XYZ file of C-alpha atoms in Angstrom:
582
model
C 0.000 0.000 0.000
C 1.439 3.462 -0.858
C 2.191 5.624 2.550
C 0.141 8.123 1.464
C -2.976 6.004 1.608
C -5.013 6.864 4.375
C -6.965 4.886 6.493
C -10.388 4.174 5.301
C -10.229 4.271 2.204
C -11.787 0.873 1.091
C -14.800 1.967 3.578
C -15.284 5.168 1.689
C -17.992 6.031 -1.116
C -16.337 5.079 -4.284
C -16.261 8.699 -5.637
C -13.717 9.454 -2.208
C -11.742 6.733 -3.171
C -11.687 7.846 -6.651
C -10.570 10.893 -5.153
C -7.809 9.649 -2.764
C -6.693 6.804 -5.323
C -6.088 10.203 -7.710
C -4.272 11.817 -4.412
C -1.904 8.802 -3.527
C -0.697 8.476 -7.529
C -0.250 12.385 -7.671
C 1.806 12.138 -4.300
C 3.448 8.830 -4.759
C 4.814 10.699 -8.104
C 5.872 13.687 -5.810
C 7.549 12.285 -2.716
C 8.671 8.880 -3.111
C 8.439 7.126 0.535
C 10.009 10.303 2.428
C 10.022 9.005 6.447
C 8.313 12.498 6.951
C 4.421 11.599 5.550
C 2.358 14.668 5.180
C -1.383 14.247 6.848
C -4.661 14.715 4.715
C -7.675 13.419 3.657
C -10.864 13.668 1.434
C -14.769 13.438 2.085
C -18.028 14.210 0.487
C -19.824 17.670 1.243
C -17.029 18.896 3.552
C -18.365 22.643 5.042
C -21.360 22.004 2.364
C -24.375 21.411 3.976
C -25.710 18.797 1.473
C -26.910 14.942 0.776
C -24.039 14.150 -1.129
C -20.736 11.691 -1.141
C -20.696 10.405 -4.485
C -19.922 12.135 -7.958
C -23.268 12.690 -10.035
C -24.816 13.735 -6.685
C -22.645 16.300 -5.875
C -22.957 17.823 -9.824
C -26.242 18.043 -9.277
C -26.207 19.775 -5.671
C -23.398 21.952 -6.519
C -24.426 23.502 -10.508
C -21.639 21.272 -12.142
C -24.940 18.950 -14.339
C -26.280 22.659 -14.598
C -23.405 24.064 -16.903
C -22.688 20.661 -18.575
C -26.115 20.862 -19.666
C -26.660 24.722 -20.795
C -25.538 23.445 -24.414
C -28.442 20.752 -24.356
C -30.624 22.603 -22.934
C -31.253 20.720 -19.440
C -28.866 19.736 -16.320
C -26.883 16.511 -17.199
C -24.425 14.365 -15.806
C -20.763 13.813 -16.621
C -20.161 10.460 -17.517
C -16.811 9.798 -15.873
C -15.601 11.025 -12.468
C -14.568 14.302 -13.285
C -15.310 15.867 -9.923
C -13.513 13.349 -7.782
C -10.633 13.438 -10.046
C -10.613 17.388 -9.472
C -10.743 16.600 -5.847
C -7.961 14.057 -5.330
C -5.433 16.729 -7.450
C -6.605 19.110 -4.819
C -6.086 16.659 -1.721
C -2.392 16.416 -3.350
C -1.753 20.258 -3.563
C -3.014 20.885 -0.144
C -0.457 17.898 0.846
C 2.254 18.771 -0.520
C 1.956 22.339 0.261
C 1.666 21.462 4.252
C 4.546 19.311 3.948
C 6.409 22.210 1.901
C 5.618 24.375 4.811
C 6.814 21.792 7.347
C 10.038 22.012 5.964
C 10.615 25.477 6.136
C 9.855 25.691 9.844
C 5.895 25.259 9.944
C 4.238 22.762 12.517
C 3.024 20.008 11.313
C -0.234 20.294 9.581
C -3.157 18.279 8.575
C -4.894 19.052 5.100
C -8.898 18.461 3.832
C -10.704 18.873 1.340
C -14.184 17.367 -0.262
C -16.011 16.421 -3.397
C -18.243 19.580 -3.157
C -14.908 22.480 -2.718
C -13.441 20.503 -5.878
C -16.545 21.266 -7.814
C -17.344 24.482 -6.861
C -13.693 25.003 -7.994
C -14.115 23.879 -11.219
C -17.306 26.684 -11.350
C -15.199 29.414 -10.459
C -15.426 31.525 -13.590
C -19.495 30.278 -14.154
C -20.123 31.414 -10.593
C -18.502 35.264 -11.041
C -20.900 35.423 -14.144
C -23.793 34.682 -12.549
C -23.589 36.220 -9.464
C -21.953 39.201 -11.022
C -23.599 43.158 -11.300
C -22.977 45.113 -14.131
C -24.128 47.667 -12.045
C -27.646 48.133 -13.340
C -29.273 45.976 -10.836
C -29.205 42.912 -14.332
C -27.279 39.519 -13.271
C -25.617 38.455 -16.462
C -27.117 35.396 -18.007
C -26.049 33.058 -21.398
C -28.659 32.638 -23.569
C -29.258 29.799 -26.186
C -27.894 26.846 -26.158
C -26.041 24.655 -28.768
C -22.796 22.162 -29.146
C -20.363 23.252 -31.276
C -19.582 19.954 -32.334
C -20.382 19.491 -36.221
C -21.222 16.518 -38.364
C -19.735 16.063 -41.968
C -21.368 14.845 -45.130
C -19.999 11.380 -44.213
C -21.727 11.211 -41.058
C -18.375 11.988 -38.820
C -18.711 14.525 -35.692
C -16.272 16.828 -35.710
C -14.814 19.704 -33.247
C -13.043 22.699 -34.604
C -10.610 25.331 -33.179
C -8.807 28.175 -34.036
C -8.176 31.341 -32.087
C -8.027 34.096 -35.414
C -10.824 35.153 -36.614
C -9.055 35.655 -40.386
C -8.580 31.875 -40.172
C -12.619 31.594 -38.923
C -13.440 33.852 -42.210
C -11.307 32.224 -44.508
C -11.636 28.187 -43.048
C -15.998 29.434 -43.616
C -15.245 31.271 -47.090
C -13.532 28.005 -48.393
C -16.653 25.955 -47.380
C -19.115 28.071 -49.212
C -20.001 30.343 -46.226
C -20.755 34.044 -46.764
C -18.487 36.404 -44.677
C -21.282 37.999 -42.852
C -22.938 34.712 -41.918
C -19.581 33.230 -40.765
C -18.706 36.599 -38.902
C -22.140 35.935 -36.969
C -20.554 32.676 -35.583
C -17.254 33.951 -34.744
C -18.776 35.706 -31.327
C -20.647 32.846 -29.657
C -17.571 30.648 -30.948
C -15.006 32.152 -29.318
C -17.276 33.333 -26.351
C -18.119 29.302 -25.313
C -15.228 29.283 -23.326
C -16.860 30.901 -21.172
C -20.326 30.526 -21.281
C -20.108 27.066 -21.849
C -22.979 27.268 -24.975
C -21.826 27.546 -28.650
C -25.327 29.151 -30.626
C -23.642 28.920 -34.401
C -25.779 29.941 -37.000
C -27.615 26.854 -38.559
C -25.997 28.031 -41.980
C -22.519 26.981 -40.248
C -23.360 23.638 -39.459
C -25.333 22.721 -42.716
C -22.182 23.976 -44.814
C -20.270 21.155 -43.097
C -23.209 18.637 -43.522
C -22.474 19.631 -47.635
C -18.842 18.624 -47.508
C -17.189 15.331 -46.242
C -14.790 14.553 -43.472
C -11.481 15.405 -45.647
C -12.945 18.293 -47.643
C -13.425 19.746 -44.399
C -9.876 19.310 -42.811
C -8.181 20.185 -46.152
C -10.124 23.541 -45.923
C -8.634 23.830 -42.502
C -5.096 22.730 -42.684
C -5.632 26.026 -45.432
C -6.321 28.332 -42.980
C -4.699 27.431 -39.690
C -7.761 26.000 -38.813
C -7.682 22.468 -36.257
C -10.081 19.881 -37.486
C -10.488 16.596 -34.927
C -12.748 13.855 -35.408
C -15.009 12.594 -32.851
C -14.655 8.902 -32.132
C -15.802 6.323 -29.346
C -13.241 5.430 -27.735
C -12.881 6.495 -24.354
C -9.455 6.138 -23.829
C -6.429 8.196 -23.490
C -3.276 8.056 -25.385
C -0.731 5.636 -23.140
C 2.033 6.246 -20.931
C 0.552 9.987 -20.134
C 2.537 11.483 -17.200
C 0.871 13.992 -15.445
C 3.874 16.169 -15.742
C 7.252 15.969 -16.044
C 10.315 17.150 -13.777
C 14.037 18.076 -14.963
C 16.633 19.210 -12.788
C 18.536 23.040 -13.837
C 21.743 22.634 -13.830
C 24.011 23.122 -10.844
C 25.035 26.050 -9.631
C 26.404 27.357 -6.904
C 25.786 26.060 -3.196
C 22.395 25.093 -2.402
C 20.007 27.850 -0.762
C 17.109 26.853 1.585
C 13.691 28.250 0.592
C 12.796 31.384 2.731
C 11.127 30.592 6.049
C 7.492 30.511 7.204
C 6.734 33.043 9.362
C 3.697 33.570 11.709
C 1.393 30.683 12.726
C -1.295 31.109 10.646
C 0.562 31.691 7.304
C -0.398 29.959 4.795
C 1.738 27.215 3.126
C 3.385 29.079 0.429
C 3.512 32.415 2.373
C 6.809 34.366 1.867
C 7.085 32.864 -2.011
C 6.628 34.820 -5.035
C 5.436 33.055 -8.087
C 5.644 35.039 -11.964
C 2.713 34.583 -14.105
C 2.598 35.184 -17.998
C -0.743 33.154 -19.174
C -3.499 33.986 -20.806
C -7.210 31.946 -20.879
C -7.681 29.817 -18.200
C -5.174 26.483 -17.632
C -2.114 29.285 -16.560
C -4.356 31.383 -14.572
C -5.946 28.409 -12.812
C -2.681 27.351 -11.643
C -1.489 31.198 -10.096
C -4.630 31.615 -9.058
C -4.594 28.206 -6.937
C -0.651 28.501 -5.285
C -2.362 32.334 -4.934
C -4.559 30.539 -2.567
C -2.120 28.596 -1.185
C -0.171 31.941 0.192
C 2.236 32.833 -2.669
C 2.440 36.144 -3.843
C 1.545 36.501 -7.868
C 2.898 38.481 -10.236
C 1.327 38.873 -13.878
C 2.766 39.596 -16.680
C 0.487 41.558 -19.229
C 0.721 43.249 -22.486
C 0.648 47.192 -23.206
C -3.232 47.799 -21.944
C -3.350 45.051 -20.684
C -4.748 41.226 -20.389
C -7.560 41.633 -23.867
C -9.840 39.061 -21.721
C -10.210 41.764 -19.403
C -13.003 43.111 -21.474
C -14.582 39.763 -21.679
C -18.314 40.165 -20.826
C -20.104 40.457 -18.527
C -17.413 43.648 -16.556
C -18.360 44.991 -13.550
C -16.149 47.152 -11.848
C -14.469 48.295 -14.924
C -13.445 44.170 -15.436
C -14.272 41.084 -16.650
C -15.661 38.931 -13.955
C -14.999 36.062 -15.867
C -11.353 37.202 -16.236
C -11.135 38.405 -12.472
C -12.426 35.100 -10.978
C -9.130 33.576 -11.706
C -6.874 36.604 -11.453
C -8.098 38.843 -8.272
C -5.434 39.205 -5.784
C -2.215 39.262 -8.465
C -0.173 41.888 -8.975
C 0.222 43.097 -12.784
C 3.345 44.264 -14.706
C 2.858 45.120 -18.178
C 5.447 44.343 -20.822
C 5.801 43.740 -24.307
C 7.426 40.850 -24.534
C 8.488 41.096 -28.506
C 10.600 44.126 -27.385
C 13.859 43.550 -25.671
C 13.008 45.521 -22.840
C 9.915 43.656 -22.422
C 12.232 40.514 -21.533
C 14.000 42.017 -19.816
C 11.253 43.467 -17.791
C 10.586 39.388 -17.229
C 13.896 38.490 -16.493
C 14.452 41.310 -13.782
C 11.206 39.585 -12.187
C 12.045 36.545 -12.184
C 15.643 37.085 -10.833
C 13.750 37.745 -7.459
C 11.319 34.826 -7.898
C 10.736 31.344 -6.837
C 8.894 30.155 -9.709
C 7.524 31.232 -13.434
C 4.822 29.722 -14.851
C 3.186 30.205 -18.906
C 1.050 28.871 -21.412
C 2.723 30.038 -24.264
C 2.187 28.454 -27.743
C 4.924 25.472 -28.508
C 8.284 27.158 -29.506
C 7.306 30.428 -28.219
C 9.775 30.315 -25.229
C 12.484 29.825 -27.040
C 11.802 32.253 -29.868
C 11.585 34.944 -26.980
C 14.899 33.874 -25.263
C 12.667 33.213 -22.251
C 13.089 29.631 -22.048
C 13.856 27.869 -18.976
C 18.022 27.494 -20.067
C 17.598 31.378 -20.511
C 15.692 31.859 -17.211
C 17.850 29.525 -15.183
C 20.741 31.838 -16.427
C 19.044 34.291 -14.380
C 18.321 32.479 -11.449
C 19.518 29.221 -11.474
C 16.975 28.266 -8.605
C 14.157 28.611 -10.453
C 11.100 26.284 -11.269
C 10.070 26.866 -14.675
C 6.914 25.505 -15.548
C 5.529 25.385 -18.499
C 1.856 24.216 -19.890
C 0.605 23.467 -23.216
C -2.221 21.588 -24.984
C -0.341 18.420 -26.178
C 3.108 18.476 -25.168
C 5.079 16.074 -27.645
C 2.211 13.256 -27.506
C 1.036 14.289 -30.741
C 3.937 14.972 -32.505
C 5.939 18.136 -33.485
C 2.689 19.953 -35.339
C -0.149 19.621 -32.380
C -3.441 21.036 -32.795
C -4.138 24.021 -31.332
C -3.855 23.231 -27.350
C -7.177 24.326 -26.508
C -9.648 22.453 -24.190
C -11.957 21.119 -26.455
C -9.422 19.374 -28.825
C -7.827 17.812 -25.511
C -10.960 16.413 -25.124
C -11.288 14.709 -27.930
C -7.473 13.665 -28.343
C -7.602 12.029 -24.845
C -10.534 10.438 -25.223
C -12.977 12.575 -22.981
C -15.195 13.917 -25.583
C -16.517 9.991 -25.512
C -16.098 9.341 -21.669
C -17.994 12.188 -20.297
C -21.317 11.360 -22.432
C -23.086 8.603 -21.756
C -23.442 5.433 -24.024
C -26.610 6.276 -26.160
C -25.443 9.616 -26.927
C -23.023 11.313 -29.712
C -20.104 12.037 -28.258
C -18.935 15.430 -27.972
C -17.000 17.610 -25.883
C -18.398 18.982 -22.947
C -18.203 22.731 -23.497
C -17.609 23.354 -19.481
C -13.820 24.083 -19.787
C -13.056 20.492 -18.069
C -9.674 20.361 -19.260
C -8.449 23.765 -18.737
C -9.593 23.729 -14.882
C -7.680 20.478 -14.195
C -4.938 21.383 -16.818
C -4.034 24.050 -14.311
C -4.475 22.221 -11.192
C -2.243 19.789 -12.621
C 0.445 22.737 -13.378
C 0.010 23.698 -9.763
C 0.902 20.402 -8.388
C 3.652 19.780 -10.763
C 5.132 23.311 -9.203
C 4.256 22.122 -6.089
C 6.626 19.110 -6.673
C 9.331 21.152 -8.594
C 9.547 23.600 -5.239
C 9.782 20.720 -3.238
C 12.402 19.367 -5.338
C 14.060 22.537 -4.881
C 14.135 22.062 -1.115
C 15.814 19.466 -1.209
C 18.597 19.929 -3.487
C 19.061 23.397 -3.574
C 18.569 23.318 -7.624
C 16.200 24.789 -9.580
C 14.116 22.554 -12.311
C 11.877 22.405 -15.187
C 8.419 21.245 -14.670
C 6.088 21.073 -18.205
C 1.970 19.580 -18.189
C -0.184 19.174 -21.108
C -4.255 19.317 -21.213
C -3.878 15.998 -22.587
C -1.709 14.678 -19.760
C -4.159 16.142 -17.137
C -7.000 14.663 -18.972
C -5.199 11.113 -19.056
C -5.930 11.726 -15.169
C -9.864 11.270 -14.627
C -10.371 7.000 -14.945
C -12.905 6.330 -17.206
C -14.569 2.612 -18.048
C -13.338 1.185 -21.403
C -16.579 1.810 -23.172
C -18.826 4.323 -22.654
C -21.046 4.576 -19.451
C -25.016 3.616 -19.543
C -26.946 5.767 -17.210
C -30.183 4.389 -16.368
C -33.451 6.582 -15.652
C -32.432 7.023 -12.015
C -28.913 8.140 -13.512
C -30.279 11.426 -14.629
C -32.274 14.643 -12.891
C -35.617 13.580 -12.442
C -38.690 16.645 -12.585
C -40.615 17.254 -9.372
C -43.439 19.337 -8.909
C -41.314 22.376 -8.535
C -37.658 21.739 -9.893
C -35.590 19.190 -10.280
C -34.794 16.071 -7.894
C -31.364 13.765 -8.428
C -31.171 10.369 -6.204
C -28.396 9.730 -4.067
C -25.856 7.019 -4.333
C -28.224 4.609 -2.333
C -31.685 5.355 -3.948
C -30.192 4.745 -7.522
C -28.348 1.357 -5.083
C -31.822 0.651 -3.708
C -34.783 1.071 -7.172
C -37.331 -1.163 -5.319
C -36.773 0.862 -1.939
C -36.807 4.161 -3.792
C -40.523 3.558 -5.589
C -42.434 1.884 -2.687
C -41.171 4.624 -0.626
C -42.161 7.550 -3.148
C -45.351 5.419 -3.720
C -44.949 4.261 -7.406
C -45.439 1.167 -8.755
C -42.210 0.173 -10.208
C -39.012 2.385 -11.326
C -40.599 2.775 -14.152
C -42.914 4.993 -12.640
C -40.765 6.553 -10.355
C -40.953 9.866 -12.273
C -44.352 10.291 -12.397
C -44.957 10.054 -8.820
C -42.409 12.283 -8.253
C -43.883 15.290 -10.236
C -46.781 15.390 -7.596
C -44.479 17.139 -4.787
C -42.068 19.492 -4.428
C -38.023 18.645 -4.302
C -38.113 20.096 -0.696
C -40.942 17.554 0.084
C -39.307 14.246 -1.562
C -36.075 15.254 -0.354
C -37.447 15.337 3.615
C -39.466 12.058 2.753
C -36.221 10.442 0.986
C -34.058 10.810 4.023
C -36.327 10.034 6.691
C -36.361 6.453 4.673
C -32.231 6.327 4.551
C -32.266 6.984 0.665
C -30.696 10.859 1.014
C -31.045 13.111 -1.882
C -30.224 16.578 -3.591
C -32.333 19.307 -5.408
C -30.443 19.897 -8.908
C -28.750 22.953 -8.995
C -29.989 25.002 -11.783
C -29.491 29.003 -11.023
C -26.061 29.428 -9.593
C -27.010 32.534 -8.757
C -28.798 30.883 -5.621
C -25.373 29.363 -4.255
C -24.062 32.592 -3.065
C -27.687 33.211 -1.097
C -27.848 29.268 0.119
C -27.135 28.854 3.686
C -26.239 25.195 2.858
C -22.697 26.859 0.996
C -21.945 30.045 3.337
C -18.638 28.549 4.180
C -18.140 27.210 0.769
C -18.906 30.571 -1.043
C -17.965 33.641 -0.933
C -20.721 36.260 -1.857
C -20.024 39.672 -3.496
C -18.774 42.286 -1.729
C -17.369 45.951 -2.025
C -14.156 44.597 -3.286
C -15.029 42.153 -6.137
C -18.430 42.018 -7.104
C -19.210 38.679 -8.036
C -19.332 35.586 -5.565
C -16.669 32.849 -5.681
C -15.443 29.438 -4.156
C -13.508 29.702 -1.068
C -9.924 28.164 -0.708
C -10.729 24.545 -0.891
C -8.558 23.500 1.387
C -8.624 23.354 5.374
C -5.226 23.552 6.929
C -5.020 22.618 10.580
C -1.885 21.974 13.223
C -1.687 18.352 14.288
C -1.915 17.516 17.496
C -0.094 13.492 17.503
């Protein structure tokens, strides 16, 4: 048994010891067997008052079904166990950040977390734009719904991506598309990311319905434009690390890391961490060692970060944009000017760590890769992310979320058998992309503690993907499997109702499962929900506004509502660091 496997696990729900089986590979990869064993662990609801320890119940309680769903127009599950996944990575940060701490001088600690912080993570940028005030008194809202997967004359699904919009108008243009009907497709296109609903024009989508499968990547590959095929296989491509870890090379004596100091700082307290990312798998990763007490340092362009006019903006910002970035400092540079670089390298001679998400080859045309950094400051952890890494070869796709999807096998996994697949448009990848980059820094600074060296730490999408287990063929969800309409919302059965289908109907009065639904559209969620766990079958109401989560009582130490300072409400750390007492 690995030493990081704590006790209980076999007794737990199996979506905790998806969770902790996640935690113990992410740790055995970052430790070893050290004699020094950090203490954590990993449970359902956690400071969430709710129903729920096991996956599709807590992304119903907790608005994960909800944005799945917005592109099919109703709350649906994930296939695969994305939240627990999510949750072990986040059992291993807050690990291996107490045991960081310990050795620079903290107390021993003890680290939790549960299935419910990791999802509400993973809704961090959904949340902002639904709780957020534009400062008419409107919430913002996404209307329409619509996947922008597309199906070819020869009946194969297909998911495009490209980040120009010359490429959109000229990829359109070579299909037959006029440029005003492809420039109305460009906005909810590009704006998916983060509203997690793709309305194209139906104009689009029949235009690839007139050509076949390699008429449509040869118009592509002529404008820059990724085209990936939709199969069903489920799996990912082998021998995935999550990341990997390279020494710098020596120089000098070795220099501890800088103490903790006071007893309540957090882990990474008195660390400073350099940021140059755009979207959301970089950011992710700042804005979680942010959390985790490290000071963060952005680098931006002249004007500034372009998603910071992302809609909806209150207070002058995106609150899409400032969900993941609130708290960091900015510097501005221009980093195709020499004094840009050197703008970065002056940073990052004072830092602990630098982190991007630069396209591949980027670094090195900049002279800001990690040989050139190390030159700097040879005790540096570099980390770099990117969509593919070198799994697909030296001309990837574009790395975006979708495409890692589909490459590693998710786009299948995360639907259920009896339905296309197709990539979930909720930015699944990107969120644990960046939690994976965390870790892997994480490991690279405790690396660095122990050798005194600097190193090289690099993730993909597709690595972090390879991450979440999936079943070799698709999932089937029965009836039970899914949200289920009560008189006044929407109802989803816990892990022993959908156990228990004869227990479930003779106590909701129906004659059979089959009937199960009907009965319960007679009574309200809050009713069946009472009457479920009085008869040991606890349930959850299906989150569908997560506007409400900020006002529930149920999340008031989960969420943090809007205030003065930042408008919008968001997750709280996820993590709950207490001294041990052995």
């Amino acid at each position: 048994m690995s030493p990081y496997q704590e006790t209980g696990a076999r007794t737990a729900p199996a979506a905790t010891r998806t969770a902790r089986t996640v935690a113990v590979r992410l740790l055995d990869r970052t430790f070893g067997t050290p004699a020094e064993r950090p203490r954590w662990d990993v449970d359902g609801a956690g400071p969430v008052g709710i129903d729920a320890d096991d996956e599709h119940a807590v992304q119903a309680a907790c608005g994960v079904m909800h944005v799945h769903g917005r592109a099919t127009g109703a709350p649906a599950p994930l296939a695969a166990d994305y939240v627990s996944t999510v949750t072990g990575v986040l059992a291993a940060q807050g690990a291996t950040a107490a045991l960081l701490a310990r050795r620079r001088g903290r107390p021993p600690l003890r680290t939790r977390t549960s299935l419910a912080q990791g999802a509400l993570l993973t809704l961090t940028q959904y949340l902002a734009a639904a709780t957020a005030d534009d400062g008419t008194g409107a919430r913002a809202t996404d209307d329409g719904t619509g996947l922008a997967t597309l199906t070819t004359a020869d009946a194969v699904r297909v998911e495009i991506e490209t980040l120009d919009p010359e490429a959109w108008a000229g990829f359109w243009h070579r299909l037959g598309v006029p440029p005003r009907t492809a420039g109305r497709g460009w906005q909810p296109f590009q704006a998916r990311f983060g509203t997690a609903v793709c309305p194209l024009p139906p104009e689009l989508r029949a235009a690839v319905r007139a050509h076949p499968l390699e008429a449509v990547r040869r118009a592509g590959a002529e404008h820059g434009v990724s085209v990936a095929a939709i199969g069903e296989a489920t799996t990912a491509p082998p021998g995935l690390a999550p990341w990997t870890l390279a020494p710098a090379p020596p120089a000098g004596p070795p220099l501890p890391l800088p103490a903790v100091t006071g007893a309540d700082a957090l882990p990474l307290a008195g660390l400073r961490v350099v940021e140059s990312a755009r979207r959301v798998q970089g950011p992710v990763a700042g804005h979680v060692l942010r959390l985790l007490g490290a000071e963060v340092v952005r680098v931006e362009p002249p004007g500034g970060d372009p998603m910071r006019g992302l809609p909806p903006v209150a207070g002058g910002c995106s609150v899409r944009f400032s969900a993941l970035n609130h708290g960091k400092a900015v510097t501005e540079a221009d980093l195709t000017t020499r004094p840009g670089r050197e703008t970065v390298r002056e940073l990052v001679s004072r830092a602990d760590v630098f982190l991007h998400n630069w396209a591949p080859g980027k670094a090195g045309t900049l002279r800001l890769d990690a040989d050139a950094l190390h030159a700097v400051n040879p005790r540096l952890v570099y980390a770099s992310a990117s969509g593919f890494g070198t799994a697909l070869g030296p001309l990837p796709p574009i790395g975006t979320d979708y495409l890692a999807q589909v490459h590693g096998g998710l786009a299948a996994a995360l639907r259920p058998a009896g339905e296309p697949p197709a990539p979930s448009l909720m930015t699944v990848t990107d969120v644990l992309g960046g939690l994976v980059l965390a870790q892997a820094v994480l490991a690279g600074l405790l690396a660095r503690q122990e050798t005194g060296r600097g190193c090289r730490v690099a993730s993909s999408l597709l690595s972090a993907a390879a991450l979440v287990p999936r079943p070799p063929r698709r999932a089937a969800l029965s009836a039970l499997d899914r949200p289920l309409p009560t008189a006044d919302g929407l109802l989803y059965p816990g892990a022993e109702a959908r156990a228990l289908p004869r227990e479930l109907a003779r106590t909701v009065g129906a004659t059979g499962t089959a009937t199960v639904g009907e009965r319960l559209r007679t009574r309200t969620t809050d009713a069946w929900l009472a009457e479920l766990r009085a008869a040991g079958l606890p349930s959850v109401a299906v989150r569908t506004d997560l506007a409400d989560l900020a006002a529930d009582p149920a999340f008031a130490r989960a969420v943090l509502p809007p205030d003065n300072r930042l408008p919008y409400a968001r997750p709280a750390a996820p993590w709950e660091f207490t001294e041990e007492t052995r």
